[in-house]
Every structure is written in C-alpha cells, then in structure tokens.
Short mmCIF file of N, CA and C in Angstrom, two decimals:
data_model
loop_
_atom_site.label_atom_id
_atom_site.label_comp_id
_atom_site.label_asym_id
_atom_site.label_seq_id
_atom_site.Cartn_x
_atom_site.Cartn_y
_atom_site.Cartn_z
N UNK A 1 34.38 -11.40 0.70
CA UNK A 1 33.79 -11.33 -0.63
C UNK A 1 32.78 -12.46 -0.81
N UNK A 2 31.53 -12.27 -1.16
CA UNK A 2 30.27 -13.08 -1.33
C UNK A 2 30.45 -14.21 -3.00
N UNK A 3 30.72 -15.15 -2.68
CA UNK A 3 30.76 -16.09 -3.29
C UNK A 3 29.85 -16.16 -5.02
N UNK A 4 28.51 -16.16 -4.85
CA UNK A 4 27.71 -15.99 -4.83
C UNK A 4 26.94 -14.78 -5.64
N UNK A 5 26.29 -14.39 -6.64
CA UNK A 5 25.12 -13.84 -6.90
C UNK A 5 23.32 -14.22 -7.14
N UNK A 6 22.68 -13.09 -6.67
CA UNK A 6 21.38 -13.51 -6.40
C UNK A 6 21.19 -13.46 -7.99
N UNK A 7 19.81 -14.40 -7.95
CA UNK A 7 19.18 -14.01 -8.99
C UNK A 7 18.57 -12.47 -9.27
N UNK A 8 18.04 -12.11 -8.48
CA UNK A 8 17.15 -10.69 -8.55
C UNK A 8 18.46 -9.51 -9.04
N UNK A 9 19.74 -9.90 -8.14
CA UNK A 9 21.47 -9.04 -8.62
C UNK A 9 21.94 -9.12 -9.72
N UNK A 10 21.73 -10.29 -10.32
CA UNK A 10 22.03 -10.60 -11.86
C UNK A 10 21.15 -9.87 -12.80
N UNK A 11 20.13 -10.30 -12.41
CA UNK A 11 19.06 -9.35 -13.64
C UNK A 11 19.05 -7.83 -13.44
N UNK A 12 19.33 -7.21 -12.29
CA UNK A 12 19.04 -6.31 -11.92
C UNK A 12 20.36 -5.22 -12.17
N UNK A 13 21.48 -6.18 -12.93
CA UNK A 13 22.83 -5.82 -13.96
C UNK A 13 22.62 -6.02 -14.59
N UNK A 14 21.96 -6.78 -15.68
CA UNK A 14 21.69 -7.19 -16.83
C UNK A 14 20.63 -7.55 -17.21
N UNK A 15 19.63 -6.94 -17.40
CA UNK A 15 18.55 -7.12 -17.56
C UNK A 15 18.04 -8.54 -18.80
N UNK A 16 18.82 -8.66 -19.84
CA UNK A 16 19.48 -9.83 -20.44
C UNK A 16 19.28 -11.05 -19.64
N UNK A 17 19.97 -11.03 -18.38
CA UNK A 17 20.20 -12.41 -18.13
C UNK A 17 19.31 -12.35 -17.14
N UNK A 18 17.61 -12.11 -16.83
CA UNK A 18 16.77 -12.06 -16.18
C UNK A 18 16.34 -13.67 -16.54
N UNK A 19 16.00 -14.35 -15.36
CA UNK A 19 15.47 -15.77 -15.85
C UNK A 19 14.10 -15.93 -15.79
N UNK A 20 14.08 -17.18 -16.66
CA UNK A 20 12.43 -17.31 -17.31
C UNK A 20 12.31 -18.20 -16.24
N UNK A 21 10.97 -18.06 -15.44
CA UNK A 21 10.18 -19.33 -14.53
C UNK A 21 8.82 -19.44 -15.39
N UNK A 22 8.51 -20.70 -14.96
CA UNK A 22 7.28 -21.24 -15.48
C UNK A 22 5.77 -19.98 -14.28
N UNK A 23 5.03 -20.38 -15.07
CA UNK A 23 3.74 -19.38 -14.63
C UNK A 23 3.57 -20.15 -13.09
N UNK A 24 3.73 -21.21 -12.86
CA UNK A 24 3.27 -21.83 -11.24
C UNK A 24 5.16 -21.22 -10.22
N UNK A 25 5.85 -21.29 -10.53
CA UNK A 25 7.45 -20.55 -10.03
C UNK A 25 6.89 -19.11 -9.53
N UNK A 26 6.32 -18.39 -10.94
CA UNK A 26 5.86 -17.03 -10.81
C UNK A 26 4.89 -16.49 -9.79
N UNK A 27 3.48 -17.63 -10.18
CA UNK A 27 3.01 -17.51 -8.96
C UNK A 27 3.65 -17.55 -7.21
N UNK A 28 4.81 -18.52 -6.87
CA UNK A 28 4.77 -19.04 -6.09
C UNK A 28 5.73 -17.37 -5.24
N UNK A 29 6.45 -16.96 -5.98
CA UNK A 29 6.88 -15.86 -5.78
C UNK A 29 6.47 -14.58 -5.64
N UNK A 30 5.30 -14.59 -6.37
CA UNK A 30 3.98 -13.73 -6.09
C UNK A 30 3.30 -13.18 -4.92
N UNK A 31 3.32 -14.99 -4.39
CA UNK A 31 2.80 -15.08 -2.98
C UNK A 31 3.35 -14.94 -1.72
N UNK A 32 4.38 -15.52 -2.57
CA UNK A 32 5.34 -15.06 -1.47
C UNK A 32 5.96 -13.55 -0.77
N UNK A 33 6.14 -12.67 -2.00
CA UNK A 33 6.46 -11.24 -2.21
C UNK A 33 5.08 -10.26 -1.57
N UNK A 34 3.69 -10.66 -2.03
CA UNK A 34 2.85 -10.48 -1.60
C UNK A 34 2.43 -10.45 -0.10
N UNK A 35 2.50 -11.74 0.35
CA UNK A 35 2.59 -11.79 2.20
C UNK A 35 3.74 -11.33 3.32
N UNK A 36 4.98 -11.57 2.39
CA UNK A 36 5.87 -10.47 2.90
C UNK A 36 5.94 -8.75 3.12
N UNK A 37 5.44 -8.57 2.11
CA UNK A 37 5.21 -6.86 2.24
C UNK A 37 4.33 -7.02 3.08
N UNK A 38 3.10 -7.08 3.23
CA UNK A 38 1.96 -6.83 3.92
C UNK A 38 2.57 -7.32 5.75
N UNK A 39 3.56 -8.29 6.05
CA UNK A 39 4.08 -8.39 6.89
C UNK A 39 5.08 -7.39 7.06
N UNK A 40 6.13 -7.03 6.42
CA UNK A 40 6.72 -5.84 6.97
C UNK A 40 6.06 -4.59 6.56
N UNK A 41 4.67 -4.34 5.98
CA UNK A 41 4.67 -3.24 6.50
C UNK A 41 3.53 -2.47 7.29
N UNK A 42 3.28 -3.66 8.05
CA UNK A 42 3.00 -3.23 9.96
C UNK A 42 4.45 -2.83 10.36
N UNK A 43 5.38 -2.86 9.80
CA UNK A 43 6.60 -1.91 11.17
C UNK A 43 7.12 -1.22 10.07
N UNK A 44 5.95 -0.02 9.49
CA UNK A 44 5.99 1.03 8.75
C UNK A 44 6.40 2.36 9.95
N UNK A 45 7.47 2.85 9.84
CA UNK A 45 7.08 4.19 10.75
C UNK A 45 7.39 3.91 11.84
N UNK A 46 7.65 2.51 12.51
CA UNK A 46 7.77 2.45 13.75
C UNK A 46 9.53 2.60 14.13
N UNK A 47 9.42 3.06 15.67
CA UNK A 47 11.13 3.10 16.05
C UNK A 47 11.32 1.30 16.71
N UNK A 48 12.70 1.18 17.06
CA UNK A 48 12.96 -0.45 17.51
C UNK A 48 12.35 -0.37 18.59
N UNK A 49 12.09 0.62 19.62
CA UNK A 49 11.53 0.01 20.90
C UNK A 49 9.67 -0.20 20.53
N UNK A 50 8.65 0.67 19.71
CA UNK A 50 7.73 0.76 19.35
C UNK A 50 7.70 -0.87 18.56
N UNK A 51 8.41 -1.04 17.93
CA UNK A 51 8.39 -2.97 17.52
C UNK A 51 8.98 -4.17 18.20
N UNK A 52 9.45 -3.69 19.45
CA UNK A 52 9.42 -4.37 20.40
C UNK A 52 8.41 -4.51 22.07
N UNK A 53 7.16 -3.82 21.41
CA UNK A 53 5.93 -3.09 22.67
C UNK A 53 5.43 -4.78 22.09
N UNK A 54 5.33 -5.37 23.37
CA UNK A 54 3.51 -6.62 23.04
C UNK A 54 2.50 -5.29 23.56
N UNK A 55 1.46 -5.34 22.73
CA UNK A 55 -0.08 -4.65 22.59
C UNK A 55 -0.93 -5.35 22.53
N UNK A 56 -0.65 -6.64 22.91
CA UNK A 56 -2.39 -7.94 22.89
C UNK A 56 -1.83 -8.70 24.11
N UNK A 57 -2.50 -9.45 24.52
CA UNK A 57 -2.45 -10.59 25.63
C UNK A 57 -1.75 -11.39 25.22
N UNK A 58 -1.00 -11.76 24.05
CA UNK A 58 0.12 -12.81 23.54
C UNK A 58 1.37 -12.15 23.98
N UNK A 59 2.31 -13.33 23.67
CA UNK A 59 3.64 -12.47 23.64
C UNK A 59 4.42 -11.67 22.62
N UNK A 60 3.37 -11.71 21.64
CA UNK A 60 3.95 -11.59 20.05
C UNK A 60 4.09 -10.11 20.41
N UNK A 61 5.08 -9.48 19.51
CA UNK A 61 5.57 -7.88 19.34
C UNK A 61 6.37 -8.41 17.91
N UNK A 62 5.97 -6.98 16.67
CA UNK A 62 5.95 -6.85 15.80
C UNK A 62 7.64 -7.08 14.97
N UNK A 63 8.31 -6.99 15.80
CA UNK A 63 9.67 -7.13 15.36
C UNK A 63 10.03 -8.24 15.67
N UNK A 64 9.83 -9.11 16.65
CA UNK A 64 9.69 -10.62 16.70
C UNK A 64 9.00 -11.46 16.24
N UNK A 65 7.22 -11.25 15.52
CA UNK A 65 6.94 -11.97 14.94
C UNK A 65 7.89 -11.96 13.36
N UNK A 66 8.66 -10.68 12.96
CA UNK A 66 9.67 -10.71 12.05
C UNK A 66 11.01 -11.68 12.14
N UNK A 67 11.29 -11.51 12.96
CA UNK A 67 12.66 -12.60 13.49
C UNK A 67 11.66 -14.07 13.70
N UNK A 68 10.72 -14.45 14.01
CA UNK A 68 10.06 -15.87 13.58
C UNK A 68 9.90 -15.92 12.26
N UNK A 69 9.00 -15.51 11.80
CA UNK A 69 8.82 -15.76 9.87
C UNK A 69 10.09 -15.57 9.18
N UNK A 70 11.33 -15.01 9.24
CA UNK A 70 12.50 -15.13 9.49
C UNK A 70 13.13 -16.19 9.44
N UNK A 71 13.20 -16.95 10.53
CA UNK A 71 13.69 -18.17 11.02
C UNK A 71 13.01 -19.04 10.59
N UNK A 72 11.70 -19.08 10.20
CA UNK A 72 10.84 -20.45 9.80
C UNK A 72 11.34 -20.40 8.60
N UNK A 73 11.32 -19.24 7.99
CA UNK A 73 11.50 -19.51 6.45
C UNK A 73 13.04 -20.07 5.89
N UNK A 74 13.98 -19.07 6.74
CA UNK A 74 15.42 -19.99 6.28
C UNK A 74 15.37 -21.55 6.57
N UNK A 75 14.46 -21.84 8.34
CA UNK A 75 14.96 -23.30 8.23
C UNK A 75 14.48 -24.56 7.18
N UNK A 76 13.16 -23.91 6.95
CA UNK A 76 12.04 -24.62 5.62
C UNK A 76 13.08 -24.30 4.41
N UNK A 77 13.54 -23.29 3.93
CA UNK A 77 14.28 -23.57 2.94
C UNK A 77 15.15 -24.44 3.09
N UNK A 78 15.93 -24.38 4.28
CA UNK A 78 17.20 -25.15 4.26
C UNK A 78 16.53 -26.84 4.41
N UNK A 79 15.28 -27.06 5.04
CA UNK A 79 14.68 -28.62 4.31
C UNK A 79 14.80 -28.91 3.49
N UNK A 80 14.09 -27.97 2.35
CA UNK A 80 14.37 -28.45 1.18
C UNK A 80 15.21 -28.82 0.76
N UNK A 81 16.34 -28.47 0.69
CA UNK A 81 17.56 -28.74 0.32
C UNK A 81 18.62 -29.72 0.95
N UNK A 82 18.10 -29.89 2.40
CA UNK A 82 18.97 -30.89 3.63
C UNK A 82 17.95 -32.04 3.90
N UNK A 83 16.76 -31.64 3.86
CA UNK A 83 16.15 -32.57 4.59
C UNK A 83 16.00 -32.86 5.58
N UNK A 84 15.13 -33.18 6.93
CA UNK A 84 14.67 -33.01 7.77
C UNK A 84 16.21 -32.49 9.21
N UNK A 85 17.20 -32.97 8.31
CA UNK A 85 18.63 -32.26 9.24
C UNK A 85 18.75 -31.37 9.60
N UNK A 86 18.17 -30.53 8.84
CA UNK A 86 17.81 -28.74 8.39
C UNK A 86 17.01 -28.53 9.89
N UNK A 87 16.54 -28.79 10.17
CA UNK A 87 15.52 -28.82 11.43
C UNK A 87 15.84 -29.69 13.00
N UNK A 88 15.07 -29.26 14.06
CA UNK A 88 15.57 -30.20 15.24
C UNK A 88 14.56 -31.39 15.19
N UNK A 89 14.68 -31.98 16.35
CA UNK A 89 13.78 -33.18 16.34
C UNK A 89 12.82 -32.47 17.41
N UNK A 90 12.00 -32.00 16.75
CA UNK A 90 10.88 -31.31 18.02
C UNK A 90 10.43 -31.93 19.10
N UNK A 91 10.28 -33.25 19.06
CA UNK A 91 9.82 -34.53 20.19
C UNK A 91 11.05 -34.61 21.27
N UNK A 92 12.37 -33.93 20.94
CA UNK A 92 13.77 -33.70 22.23
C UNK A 92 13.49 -32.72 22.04
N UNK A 93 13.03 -32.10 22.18
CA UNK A 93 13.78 -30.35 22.98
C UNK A 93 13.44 -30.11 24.24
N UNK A 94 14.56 -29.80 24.81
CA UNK A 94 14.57 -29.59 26.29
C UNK A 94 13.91 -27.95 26.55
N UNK A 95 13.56 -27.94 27.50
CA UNK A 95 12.70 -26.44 28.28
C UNK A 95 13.61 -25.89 27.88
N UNK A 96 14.87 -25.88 27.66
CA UNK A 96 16.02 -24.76 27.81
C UNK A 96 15.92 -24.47 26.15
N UNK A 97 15.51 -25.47 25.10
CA UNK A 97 15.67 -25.64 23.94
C UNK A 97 14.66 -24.12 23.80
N UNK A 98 13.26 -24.84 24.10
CA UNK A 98 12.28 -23.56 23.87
C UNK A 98 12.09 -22.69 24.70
N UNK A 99 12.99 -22.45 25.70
CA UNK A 99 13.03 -21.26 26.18
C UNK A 99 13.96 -20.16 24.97
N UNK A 100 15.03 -20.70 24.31
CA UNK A 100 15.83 -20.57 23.37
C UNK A 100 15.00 -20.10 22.14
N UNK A 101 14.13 -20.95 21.92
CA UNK A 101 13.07 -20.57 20.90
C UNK A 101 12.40 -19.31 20.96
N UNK A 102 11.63 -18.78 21.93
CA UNK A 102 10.77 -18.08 22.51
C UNK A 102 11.80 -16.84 22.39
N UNK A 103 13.13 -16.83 22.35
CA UNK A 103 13.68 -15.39 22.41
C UNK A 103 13.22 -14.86 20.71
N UNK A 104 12.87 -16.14 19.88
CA UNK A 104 12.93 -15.44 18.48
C UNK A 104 11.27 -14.96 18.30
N UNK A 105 10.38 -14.54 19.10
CA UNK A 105 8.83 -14.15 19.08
C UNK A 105 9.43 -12.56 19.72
N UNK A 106 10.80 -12.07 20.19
CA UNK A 106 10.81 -11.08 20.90
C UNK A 106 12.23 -9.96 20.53
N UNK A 107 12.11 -8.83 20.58
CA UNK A 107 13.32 -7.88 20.33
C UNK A 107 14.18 -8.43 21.19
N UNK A 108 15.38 -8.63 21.35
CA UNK A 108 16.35 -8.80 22.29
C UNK A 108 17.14 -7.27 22.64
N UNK A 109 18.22 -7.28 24.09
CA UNK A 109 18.48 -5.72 23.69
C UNK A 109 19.65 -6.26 22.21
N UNK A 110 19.71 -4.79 22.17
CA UNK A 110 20.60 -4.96 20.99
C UNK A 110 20.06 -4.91 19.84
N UNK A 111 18.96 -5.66 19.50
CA UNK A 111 18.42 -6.15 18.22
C UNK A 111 17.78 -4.16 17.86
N UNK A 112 17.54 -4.19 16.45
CA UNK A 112 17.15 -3.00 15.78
C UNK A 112 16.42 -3.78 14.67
N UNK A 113 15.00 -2.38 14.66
CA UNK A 113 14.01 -3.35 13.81
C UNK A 113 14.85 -3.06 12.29
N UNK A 114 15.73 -2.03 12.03
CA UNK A 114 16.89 -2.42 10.63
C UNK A 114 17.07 -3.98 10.81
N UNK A 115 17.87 -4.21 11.49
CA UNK A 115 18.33 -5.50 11.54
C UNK A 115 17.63 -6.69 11.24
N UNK A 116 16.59 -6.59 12.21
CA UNK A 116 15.73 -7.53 11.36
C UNK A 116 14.98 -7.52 10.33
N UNK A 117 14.49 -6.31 9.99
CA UNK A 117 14.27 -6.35 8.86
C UNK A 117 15.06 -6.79 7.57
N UNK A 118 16.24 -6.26 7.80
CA UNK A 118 17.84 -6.78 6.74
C UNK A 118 17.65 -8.18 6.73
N UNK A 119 17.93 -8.48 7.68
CA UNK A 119 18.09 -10.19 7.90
C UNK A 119 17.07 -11.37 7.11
N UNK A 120 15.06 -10.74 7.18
CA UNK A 120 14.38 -10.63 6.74
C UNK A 120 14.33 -10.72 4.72
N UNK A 121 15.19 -9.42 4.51
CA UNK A 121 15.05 -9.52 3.33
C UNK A 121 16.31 -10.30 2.84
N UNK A 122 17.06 -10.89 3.36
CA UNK A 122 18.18 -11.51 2.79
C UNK A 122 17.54 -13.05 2.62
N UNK A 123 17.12 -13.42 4.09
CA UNK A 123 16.37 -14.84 3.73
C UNK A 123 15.42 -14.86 2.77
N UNK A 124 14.60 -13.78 2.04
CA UNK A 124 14.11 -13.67 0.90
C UNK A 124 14.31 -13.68 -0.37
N UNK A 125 15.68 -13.73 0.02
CA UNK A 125 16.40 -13.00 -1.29
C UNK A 125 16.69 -15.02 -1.83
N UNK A 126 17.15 -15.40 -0.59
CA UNK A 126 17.59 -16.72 -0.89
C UNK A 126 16.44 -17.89 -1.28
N UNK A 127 15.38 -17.69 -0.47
CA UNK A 127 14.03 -18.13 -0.82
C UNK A 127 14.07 -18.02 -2.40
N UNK A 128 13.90 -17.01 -2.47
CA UNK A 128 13.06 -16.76 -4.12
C UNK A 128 14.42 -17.16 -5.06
N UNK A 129 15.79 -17.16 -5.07
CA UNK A 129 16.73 -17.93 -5.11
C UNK A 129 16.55 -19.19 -5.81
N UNK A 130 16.06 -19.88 -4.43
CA UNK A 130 15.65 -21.27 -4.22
C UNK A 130 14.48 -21.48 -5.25
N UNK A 131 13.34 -20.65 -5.58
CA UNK A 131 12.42 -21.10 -6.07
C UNK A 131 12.60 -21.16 -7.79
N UNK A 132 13.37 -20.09 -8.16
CA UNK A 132 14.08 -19.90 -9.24
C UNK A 132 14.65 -21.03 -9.63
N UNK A 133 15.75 -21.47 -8.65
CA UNK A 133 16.81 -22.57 -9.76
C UNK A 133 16.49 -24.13 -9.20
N UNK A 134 15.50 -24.41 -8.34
CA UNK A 134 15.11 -25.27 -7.39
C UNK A 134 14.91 -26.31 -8.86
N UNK A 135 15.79 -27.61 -9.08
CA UNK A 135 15.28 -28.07 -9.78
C UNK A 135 14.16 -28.85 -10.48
N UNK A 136 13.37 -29.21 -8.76
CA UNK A 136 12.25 -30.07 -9.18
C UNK A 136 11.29 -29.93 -8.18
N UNK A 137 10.55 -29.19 -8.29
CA UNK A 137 9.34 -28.91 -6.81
C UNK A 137 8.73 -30.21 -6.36
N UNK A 138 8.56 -31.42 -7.08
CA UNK A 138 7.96 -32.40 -6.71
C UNK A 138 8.66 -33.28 -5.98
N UNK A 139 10.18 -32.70 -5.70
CA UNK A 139 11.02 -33.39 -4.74
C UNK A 139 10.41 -33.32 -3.32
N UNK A 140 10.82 -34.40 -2.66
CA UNK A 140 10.33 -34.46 -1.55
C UNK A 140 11.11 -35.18 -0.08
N UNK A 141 11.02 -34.74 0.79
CA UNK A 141 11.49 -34.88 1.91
C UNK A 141 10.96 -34.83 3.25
N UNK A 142 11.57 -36.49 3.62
CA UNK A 142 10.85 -36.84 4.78
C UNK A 142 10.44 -35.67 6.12
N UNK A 143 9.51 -35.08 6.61
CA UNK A 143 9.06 -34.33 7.82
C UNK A 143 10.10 -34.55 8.55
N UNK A 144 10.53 -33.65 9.91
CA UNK A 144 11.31 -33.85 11.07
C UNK A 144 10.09 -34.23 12.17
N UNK A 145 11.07 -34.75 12.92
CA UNK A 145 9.96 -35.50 14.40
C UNK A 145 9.79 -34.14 14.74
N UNK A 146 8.18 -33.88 14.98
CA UNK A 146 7.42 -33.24 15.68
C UNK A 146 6.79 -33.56 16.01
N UNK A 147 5.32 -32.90 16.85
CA UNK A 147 4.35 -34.04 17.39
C UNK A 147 2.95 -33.14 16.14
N UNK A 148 3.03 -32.43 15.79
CA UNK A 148 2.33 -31.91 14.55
C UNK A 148 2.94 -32.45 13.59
N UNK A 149 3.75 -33.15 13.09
CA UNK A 149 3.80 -34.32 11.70
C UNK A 149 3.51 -35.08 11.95
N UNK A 150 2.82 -35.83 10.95
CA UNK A 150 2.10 -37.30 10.57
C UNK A 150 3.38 -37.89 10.66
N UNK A 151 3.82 -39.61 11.30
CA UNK A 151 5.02 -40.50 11.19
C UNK A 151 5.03 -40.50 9.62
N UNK A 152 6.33 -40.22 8.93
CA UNK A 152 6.55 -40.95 7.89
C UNK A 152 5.76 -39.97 6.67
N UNK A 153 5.88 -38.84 7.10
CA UNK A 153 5.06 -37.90 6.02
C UNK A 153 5.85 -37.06 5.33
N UNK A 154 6.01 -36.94 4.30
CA UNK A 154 6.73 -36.27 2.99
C UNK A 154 5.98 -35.11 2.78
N UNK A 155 6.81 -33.76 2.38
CA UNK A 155 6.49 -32.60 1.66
C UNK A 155 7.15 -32.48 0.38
N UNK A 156 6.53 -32.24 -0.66
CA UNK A 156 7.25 -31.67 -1.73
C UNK A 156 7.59 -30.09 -1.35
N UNK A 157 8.92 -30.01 -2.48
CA UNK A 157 9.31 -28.21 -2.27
C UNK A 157 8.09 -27.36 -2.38
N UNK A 158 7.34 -27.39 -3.32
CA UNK A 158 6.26 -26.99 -3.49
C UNK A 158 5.19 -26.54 -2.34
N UNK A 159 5.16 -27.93 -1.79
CA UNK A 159 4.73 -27.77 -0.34
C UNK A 159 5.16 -26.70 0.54
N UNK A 160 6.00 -27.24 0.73
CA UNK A 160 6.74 -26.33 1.68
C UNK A 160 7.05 -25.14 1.60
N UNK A 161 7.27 -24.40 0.24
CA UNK A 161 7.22 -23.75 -0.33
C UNK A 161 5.69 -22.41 -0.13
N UNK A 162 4.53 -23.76 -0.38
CA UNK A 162 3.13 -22.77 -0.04
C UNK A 162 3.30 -22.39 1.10
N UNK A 163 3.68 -23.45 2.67
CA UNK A 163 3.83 -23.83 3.73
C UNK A 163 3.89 -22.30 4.36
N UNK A 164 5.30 -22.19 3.39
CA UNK A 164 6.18 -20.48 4.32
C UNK A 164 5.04 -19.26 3.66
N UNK A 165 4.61 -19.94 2.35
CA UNK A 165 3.80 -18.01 2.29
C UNK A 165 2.24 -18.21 2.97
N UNK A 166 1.75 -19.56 3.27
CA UNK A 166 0.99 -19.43 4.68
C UNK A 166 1.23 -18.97 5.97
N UNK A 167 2.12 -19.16 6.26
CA UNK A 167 2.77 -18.66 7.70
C UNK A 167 3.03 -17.60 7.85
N UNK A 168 3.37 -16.75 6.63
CA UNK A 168 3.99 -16.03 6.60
C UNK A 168 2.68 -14.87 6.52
N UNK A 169 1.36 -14.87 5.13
CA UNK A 169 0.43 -14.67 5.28
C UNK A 169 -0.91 -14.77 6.79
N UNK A 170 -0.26 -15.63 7.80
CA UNK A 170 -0.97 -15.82 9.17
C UNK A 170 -0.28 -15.24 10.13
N UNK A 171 1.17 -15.12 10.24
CA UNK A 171 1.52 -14.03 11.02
C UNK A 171 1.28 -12.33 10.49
N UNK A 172 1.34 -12.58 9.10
CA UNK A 172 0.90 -11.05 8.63
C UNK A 172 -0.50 -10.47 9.47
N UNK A 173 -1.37 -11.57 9.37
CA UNK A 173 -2.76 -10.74 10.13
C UNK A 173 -2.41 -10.52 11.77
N UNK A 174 -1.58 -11.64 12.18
CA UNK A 174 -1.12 -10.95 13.63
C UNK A 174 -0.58 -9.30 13.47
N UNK A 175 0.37 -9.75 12.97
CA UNK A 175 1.07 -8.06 12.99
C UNK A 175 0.06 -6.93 12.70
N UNK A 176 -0.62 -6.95 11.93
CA UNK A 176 -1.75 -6.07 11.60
C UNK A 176 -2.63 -6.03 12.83
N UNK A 177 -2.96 -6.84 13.81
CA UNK A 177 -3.40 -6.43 15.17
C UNK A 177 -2.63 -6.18 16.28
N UNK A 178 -1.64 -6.26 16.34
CA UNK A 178 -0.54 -5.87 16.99
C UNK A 178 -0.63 -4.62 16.52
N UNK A 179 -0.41 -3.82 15.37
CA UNK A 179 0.30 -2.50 14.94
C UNK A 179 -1.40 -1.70 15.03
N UNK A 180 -2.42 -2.29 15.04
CA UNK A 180 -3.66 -1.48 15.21
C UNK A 180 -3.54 -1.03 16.67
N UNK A 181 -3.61 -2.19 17.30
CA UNK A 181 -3.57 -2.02 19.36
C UNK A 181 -2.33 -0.92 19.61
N UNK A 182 -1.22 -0.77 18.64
CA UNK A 182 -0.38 -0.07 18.80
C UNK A 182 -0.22 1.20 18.74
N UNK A 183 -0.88 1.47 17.64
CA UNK A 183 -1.32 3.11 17.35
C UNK A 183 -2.66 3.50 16.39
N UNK A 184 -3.35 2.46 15.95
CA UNK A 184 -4.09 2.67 15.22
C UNK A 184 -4.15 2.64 13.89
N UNK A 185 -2.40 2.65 13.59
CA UNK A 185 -2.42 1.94 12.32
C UNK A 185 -2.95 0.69 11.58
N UNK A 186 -3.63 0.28 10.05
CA UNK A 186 -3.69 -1.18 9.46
C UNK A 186 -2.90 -0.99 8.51
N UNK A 187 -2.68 -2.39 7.85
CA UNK A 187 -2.64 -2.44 6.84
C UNK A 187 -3.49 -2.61 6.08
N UNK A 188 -4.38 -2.87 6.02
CA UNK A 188 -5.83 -2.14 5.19
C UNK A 188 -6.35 -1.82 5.69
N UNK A 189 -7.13 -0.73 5.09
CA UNK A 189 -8.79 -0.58 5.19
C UNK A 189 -8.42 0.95 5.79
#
C-alpha cells in the first residue's frame, strides 16, 4: 500500500483540493509537461524492439534515450532534496561504473517500451510533486564532483529544476531524429 498521494491524485478526486502555485511553479511545470510529451511522443506507434533500433551513428535508440531523461531527472530531483549525495562523484567512476551507465542510453532484454515509459511517467509524477510543495526554489545545493562542475558551485531548485526541462527538451530533438531515420516519422512539421 502506497504511503503517499500525488498531487495531480488528489485533485484529480477532488477537484476542491487542487493546489494553487504561483505563475513562475506554473510555468516551470509547463515546461516541463511540454518537453516531456514531445519526448515521448517519438515512441508513438512504435513496438519495444522498433525503440530499441539505433538509426544514427550514435548509440542513442529511442527507448533508452527514455530510460536516461528518466534517470537524470529522478537523480536531479533527488539533489534537490539530498544534495549532492543524491548523485556519484563523477571524478571516481570506474570503467565498470560507466560501462553500468551506458546500459541506461539502451533497451536491455527484458525491458518493454510500457515499462519505460511507466517508469517515465511516475518520475514525473514526483517531479511536478516536488515542484508543487518544494518549499523554497532559491534553496540551494552544493554541485557533485564532476569534471563539468565549477569547484564549489551551487544550484538553486529552480535551477535545476530548468536544468531537467533542458535536457529533457535536448534529448527530445534527438529522439525526433532517431524516430525520422526510423520510419519517417516527426514530431513536427
């Protein structure tokens, strides 16, 4: 039994107890909701092995760049809230670490693009969650060692926050060339 109700579950029983965000919350959810669709839906129509085809010279395939934006986004949320713990120390990771990594750019057997997609919308669910009852966006928390962070550099939630519906918006245009090379489908145009 789930502990727990979402915000979107609450309102969506009671329309009553729908919560008020400020117009910058609204936006931020906007954008977020916005670059998500347009990311899942390049794997409109497709079966799990068709979102597990690479169709470009990368290794990216459409159901794995899902299981990355996925994973970036729970672990960025879970920053916010943990602080750089939430994350590894990118400056140790052993070959075996990112070989480990590299399975999440790819279908595994087993995996079903349901699945990730599910998985997908649950970390969304918690995201927008987060952005809802998040008490103070201007909170901030120290970066994890990477060699792409500045020493000693702080994000607000906010930040981090834009962070994921950039990423999330930049793998979207991948997938959209992935799913063109694939069958000719876009998402626009």
């Amino acid at each position: 039994m789930r502990e727990t109700v979402t915000v979107n579950e609450l309102a969506a029983h009671d329309p009553a107890h729908e919560p008020t965000v400020s117009s910058e919350r609204a936006d931020l959810l906007d954008a977020l909701a916005k670059h998500r669709h347009f990311l899942r839906f390049t794997t409109r129509d497709l079966t799990d092995e068709q979102a597990g085809l690479r169709t470009t010279a990368s290794e990216l395939c459409l159901g794995g760049l899902i299981k990355h934006v996925t994973a970036v986004e729970r672990s960025w949320a879970r920053f916010i809230l943990e602080g750089p713990s939430a994350m590894p120390d990118f400056t140790a990771l052993t070959e075996a670490d990112w070989a480990r990594r590299a399975d999440e750019f790819r279908m595994l057997p087993g995996e079903t693009l349901a699945g990730v997609l599910a998985d997908y919308d649950e970390v969304a669910r918690r995201t927008d969650d987060l952005v809802v009852t998040l008490p103070d966006l201007d909170a901030t928390q120290p970066l994890p060692k990477a060699p792409w962070s500045e020493p000693g550099a702080r994000w607000s939630a906010r930040r981090v926050l834009m962070h994921i519906a950039t990423e999330t918006a930049q793998h979207a245009g991948h997938a959209d060339i992935i799913r063109e090379s694939l069958d000719g489908a876009k998402t626009m145009g």
